[in-house]
Coordinates of C-alpha atoms in Angstrom, one line a residue:
X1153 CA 66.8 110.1 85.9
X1154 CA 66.8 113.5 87.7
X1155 CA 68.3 113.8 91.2
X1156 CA 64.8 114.6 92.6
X1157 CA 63.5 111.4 90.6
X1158 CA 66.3 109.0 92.2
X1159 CA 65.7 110.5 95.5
X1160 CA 62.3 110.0 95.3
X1161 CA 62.3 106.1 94.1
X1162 CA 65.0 105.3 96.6
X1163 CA 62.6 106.9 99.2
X1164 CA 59.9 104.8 98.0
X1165 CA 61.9 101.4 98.2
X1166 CA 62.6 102.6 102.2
X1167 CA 59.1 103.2 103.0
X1168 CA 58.1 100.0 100.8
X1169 CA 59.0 98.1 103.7
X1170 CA 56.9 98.4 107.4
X1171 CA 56.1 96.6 110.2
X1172 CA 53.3 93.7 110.4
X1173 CA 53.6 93.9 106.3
X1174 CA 53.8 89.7 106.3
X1175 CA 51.6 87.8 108.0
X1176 CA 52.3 84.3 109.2
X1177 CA 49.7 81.8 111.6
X1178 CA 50.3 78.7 112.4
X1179 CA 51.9 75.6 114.7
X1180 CA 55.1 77.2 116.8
X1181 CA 57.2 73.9 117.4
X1182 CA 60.4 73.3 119.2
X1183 CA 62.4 71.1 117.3
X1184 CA 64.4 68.5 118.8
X1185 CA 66.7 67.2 116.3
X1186 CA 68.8 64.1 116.4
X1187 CA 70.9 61.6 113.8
X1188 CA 69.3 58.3 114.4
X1189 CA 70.0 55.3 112.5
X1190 CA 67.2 53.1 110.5
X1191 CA 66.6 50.9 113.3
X1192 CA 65.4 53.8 115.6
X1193 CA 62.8 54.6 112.3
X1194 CA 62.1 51.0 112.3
X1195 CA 61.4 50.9 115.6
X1196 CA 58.7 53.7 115.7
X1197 CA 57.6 52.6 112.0
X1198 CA 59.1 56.2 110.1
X1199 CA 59.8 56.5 106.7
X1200 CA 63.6 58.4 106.0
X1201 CA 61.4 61.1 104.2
X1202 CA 57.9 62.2 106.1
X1203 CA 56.1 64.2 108.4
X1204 CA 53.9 62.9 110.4
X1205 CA 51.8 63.3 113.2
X1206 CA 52.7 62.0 116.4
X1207 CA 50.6 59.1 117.8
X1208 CA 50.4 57.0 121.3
X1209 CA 53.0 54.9 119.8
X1210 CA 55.1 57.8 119.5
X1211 CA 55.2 58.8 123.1
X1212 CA 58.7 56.5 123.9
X1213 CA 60.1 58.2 120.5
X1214 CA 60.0 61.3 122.2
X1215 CA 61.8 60.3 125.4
X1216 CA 64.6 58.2 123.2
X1217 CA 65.3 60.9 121.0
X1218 CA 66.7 63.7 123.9
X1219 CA 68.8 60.8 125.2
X1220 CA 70.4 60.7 122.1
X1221 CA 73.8 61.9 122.1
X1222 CA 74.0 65.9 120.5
X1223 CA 70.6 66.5 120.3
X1224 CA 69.7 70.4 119.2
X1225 CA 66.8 72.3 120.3
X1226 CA 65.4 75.2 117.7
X1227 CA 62.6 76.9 117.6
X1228 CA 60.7 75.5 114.6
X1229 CA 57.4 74.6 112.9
X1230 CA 56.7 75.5 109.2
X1231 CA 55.3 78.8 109.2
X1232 CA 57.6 80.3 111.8
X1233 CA 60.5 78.9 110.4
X1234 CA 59.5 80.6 106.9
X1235 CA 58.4 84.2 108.3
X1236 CA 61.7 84.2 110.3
X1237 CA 64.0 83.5 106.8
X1238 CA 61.9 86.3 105.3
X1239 CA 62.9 88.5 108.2
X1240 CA 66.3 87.3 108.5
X1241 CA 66.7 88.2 105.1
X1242 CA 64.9 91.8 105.1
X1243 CA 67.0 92.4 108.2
X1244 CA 65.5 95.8 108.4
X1245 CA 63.6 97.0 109.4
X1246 CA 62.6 94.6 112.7
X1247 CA 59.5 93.3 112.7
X1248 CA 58.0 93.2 109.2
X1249 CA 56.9 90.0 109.8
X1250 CA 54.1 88.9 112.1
X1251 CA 53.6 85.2 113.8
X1252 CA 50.3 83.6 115.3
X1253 CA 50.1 80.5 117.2
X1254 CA 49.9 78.7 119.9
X1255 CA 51.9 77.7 122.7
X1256 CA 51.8 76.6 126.9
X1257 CA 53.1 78.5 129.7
X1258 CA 56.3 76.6 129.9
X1259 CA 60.2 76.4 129.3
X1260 CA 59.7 75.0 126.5
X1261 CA 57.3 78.3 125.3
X1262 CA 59.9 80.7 126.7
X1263 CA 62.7 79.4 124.3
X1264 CA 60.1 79.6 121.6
X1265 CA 59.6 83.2 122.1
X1266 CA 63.0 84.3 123.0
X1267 CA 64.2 82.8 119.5
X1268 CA 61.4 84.7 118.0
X1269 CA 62.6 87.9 119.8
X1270 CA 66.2 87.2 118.2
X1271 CA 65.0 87.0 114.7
X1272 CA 62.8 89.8 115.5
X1273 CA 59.9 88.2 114.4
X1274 CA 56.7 90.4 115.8
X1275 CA 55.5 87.2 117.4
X1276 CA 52.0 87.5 119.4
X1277 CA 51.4 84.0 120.8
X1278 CA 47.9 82.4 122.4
X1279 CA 49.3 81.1 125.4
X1280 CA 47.1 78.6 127.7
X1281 CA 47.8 76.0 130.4
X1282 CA 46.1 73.0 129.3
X1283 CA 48.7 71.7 127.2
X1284 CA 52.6 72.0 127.0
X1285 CA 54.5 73.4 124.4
X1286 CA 54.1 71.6 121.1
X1287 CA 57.4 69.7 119.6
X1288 CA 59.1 67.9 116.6
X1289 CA 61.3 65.2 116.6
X1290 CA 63.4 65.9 113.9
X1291 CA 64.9 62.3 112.9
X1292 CA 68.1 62.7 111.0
X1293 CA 69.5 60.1 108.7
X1294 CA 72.3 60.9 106.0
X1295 CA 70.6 64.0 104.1
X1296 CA 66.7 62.7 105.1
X1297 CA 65.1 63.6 107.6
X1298 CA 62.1 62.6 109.1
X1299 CA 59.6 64.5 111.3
X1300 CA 56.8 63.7 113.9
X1301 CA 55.1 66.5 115.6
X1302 CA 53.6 66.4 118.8
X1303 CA 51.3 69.5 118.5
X1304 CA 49.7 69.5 122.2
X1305 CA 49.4 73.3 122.7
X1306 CA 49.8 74.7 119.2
X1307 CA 46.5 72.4 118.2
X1308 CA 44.8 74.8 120.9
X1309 CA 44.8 77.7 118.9
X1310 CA 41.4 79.4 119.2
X1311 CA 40.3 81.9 116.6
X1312 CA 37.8 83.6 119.3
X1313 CA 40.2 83.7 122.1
X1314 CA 43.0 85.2 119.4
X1315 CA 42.8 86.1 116.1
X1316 CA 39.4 87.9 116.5
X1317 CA 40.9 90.0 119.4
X1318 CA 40.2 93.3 118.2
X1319 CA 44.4 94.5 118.8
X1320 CA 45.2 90.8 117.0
X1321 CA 42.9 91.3 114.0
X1322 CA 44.6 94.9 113.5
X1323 CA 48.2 93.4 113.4
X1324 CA 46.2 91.2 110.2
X1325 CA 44.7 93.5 109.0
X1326 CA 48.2 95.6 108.4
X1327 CA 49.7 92.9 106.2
X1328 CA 50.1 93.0 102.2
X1329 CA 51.2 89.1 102.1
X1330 CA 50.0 86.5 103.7
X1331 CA 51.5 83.2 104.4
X1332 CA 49.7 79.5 106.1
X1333 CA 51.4 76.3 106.2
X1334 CA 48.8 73.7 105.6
X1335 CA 49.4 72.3 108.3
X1336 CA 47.6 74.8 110.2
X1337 CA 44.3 72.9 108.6
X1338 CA 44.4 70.2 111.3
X1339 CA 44.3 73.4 113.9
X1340 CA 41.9 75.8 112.7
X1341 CA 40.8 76.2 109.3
X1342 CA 38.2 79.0 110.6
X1343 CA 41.1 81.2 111.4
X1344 CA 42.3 80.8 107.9
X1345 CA 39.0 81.0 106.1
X1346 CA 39.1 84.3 108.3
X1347 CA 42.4 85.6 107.1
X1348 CA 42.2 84.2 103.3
X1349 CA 38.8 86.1 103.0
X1350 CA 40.2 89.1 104.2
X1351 CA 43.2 88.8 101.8
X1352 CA 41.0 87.9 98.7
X1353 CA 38.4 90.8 99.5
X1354 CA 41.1 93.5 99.8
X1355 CA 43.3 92.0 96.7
X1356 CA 45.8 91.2 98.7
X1357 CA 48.2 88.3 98.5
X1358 CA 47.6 84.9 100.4
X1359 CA 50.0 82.1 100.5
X1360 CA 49.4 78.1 101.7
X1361 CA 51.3 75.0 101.3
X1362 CA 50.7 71.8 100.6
X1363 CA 52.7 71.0 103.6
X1364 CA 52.9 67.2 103.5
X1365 CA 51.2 64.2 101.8
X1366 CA 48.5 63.5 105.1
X1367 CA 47.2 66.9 104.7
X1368 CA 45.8 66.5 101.0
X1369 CA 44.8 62.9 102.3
X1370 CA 43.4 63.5 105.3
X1371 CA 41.9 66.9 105.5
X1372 CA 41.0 67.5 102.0
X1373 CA 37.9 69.2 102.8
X1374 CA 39.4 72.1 104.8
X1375 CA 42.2 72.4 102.6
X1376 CA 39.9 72.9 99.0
X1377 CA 37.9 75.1 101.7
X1378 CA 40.2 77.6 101.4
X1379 CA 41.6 76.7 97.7
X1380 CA 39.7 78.9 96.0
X1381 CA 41.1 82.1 98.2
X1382 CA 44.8 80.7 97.4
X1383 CA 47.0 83.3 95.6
X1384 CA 50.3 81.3 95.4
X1385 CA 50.3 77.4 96.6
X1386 CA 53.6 76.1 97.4
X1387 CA 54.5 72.0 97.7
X1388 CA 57.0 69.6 97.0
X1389 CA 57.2 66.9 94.1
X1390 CA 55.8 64.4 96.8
X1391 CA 53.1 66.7 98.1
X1392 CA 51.9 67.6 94.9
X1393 CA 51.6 63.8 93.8
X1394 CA 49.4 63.1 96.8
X1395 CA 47.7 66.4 96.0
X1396 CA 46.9 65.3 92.3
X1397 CA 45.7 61.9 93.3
X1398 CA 43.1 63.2 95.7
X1399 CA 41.8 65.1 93.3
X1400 CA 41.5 62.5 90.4
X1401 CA 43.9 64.7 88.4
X1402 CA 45.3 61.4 86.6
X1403 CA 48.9 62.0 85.8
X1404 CA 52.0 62.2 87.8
X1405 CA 53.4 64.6 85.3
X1406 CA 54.7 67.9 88.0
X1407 CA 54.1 70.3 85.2
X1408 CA 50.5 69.4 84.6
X1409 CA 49.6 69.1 87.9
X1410 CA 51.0 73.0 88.4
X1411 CA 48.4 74.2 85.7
X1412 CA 45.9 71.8 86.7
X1413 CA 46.2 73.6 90.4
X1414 CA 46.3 76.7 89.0
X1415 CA 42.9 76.0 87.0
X1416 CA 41.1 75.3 90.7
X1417 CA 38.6 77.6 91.0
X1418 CA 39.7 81.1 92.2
X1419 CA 37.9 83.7 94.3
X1420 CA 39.5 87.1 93.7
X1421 CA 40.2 86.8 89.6
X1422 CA 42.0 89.7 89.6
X1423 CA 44.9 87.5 90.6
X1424 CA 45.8 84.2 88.4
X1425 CA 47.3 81.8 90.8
X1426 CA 50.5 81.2 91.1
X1427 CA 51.7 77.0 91.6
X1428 CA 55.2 76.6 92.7
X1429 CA 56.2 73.1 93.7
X1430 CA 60.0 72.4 94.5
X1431 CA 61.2 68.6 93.9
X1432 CA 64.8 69.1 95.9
X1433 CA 67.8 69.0 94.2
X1434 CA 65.5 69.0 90.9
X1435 CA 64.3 71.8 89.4
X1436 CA 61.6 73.9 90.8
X1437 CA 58.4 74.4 88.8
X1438 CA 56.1 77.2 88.4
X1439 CA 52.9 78.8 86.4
X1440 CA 54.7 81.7 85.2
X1441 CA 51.3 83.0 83.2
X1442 CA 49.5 80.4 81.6
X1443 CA 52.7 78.0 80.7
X1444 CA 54.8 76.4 83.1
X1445 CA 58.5 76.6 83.6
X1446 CA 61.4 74.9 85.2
X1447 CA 63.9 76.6 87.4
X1448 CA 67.2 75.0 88.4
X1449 CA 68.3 75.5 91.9
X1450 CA 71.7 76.4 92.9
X1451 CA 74.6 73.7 92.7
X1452 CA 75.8 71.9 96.3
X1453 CA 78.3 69.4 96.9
X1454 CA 76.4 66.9 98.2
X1455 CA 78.6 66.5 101.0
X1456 CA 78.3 69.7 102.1
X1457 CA 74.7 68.9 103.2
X1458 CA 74.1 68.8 106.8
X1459 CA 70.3 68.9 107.1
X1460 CA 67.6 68.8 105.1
X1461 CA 65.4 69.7 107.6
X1462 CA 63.4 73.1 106.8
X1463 CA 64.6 73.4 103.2
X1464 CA 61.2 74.0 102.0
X1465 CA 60.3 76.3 104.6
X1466 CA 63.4 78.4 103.7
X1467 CA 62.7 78.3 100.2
X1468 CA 59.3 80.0 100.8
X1469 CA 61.1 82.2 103.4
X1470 CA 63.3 83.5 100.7
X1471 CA 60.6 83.7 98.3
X1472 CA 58.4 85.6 100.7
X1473 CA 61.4 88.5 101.5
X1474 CA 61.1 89.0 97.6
X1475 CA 57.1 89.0 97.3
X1476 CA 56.9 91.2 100.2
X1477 CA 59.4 94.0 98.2
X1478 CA 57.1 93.1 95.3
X1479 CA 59.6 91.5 93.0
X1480 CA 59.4 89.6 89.8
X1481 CA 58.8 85.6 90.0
X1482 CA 62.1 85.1 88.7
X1483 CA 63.7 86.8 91.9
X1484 CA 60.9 85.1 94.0
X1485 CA 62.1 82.1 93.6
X1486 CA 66.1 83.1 93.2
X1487 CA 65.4 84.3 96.6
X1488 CA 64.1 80.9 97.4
X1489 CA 66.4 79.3 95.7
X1490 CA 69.5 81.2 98.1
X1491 CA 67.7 80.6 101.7
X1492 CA 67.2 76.7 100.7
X1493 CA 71.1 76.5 99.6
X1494 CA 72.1 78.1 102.8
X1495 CA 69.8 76.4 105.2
X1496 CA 70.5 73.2 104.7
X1497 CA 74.1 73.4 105.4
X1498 CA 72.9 73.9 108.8
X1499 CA 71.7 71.7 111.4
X1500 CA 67.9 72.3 112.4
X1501 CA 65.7 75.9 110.2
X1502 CA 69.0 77.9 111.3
X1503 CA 71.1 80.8 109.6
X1504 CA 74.2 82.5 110.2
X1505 CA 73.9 86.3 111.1
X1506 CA 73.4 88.0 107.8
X1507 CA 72.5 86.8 104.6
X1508 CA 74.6 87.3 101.2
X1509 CA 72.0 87.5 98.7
X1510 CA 72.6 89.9 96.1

């Protein structure tokens, strides 16, 4: 390679990256996390393992769990936490990734978007007064952890009062890669019919995720709304059981429920969907073309796991830092693979100052 020639392709990896280039919408959570003990799940009815929404019957969980001795409080819910790995993990330059959502005018909202300030996360929040801040009781137990979010003002997302905001739909319309938890569904689906259509009509990339078992259960219909503008659909082993089952896919085989995903009818066909369900400390499966493979995640002692809490969201985090620099599926999820590792040495969806991914 010529001087000019290197000179040129390192150039072209600099400008690769820009502002707004990943887009992110959905819930912005504090989370309040706390080791309980089983008879604290017992009491409010909680699996080890699950996220839920919170009920009436949840209200006293809410007040028990602060009174808990060292309870944390991070900025959290799913898509945040993943748009802020994938920043943390760019580094530079600030600001590549975008966040939507919701959230009140309260303490509770300024901590949310101070913490998204320090991962400089270009965060452009709805804010609105008729409900507070939304939170997530992160319920610690050994290495589970089980979660029940109180949405109040993220559920108040409005796609007229926000997204279609003429300076809003800009910052949208400047992204390459596109990323919605699926439990954004339960919010607004119109928003992300909005964006998924915009991805899929200018061949861009749009990413969802399964997000947890009640979402294939309970809002199906939004979900396979938008299936068919899905570019890459992320899920856990658990998720994607549930997923398979409301869909009468008959197995409980991972693999063939990956291509059996990836076979739901597609919008844009000038992308083949990508599947890519993690199963924790089992190895993660993808479509990689029309077979499926297995990918082993990194080795941990198990006793050097603190948290389990946002491992997934990491994972995608990492694997978005490497879609967004257009790398292969291999690196993708190597990328994934790291965030994961280090986030769940960690109390809460937190990371130390600079990553040390090679």
């Amino acid at each position: 390679m010529s001087k000019e020639e290197t000179a040129a392709s390192t150039s072209t990896m600099k400008t690769a990256l820009s502002e707004n280039m990943l887009f992110g919408m959905g819930n912005p959570l504090l989370d309040i996390s706390a080791v309980v003990d089983k008879d604290f799940l017992d009491k409010f009815g909680l699996k080890p393992n699950d996220q839920i929404l919170a009920e009436d019957k949840h209200k006293a969980l809410f007040e028990e769990i602060v009174k808990r001795n060292k309870v944390e409080y991070h900025a959290g819910g799913s898509t945040q936490n993943s748009v802020k790995i994938a920043q943390w993990m760019l580094q530079k330059p600030h600001k590549v990734a975008t966040f939507f959502g919701c959230i009140g005018k309260d303490d509770f909202g300024k901590i949310l978007k101070k913490k998204a300030e320090e991962a400089h996360v270009d965060a452009h929040y709805y804010e609105q007064t008729e409900e507070p801040t939304g939170t997530c009781a992160a319920c610690i137990t050994g290495d589970n952890r089980s979660l029940v979010a109180n949405l109040a003002a993220a559920n108040c997302y409005k796609k007229e009062k926000h997204l279609d905001l003429d300076s809003n739909w800009e910052l949208v319309e400047k992204a390459k890669v596109y990323y919605i938890a699926g439990f954004f569904l339960t919010v607004s689906p119109e928003s992300i019919l909005k964006v998924a259509k915009h991805a899929s009509e200018n061949n861009k990339i749009f990413c969802m995720n399964l997000s947890a078992p009640f979402i294939s259960q309970f809002f199906k219909e939004p979900l396979m709304k938008v299936m068919p503008y899905v570019d890459i659909l992320f899920g856990n082993e658990t998720e994607a059981a549930t997923f398979a089952k409301e869909l009468g896919f008959e197995t409980d085989d991972i693999a063939v429920i990956a291509h059996k995903t990836q076979n739901l009818p597609k919008e844009n066909a000038k992308r083949q969907r990508l599947v890519v369900f993690t199963q924790g400390k089992d190895d993660t499966v993808a479509t990689v073309g029309d077979k499926v493979t297995m990918f082993p995640v990194l080795d941990i002692d198990q006793n050097d796991i603190v948290d389990t809490n946002g491992a997934g969201d990491a994972f995608v985090g990492g694997f978005l830092f490497a879609l967004v620099q257009e790398q292969s599926l291999e690196e993708c999820i190597r990328a994934g693979h790291y965030a994961a590792n280090v986030i769940i040495r960690r109390v809460g969806c937190t990371f130390p100052e600079k990553p040390d991914f090679h």
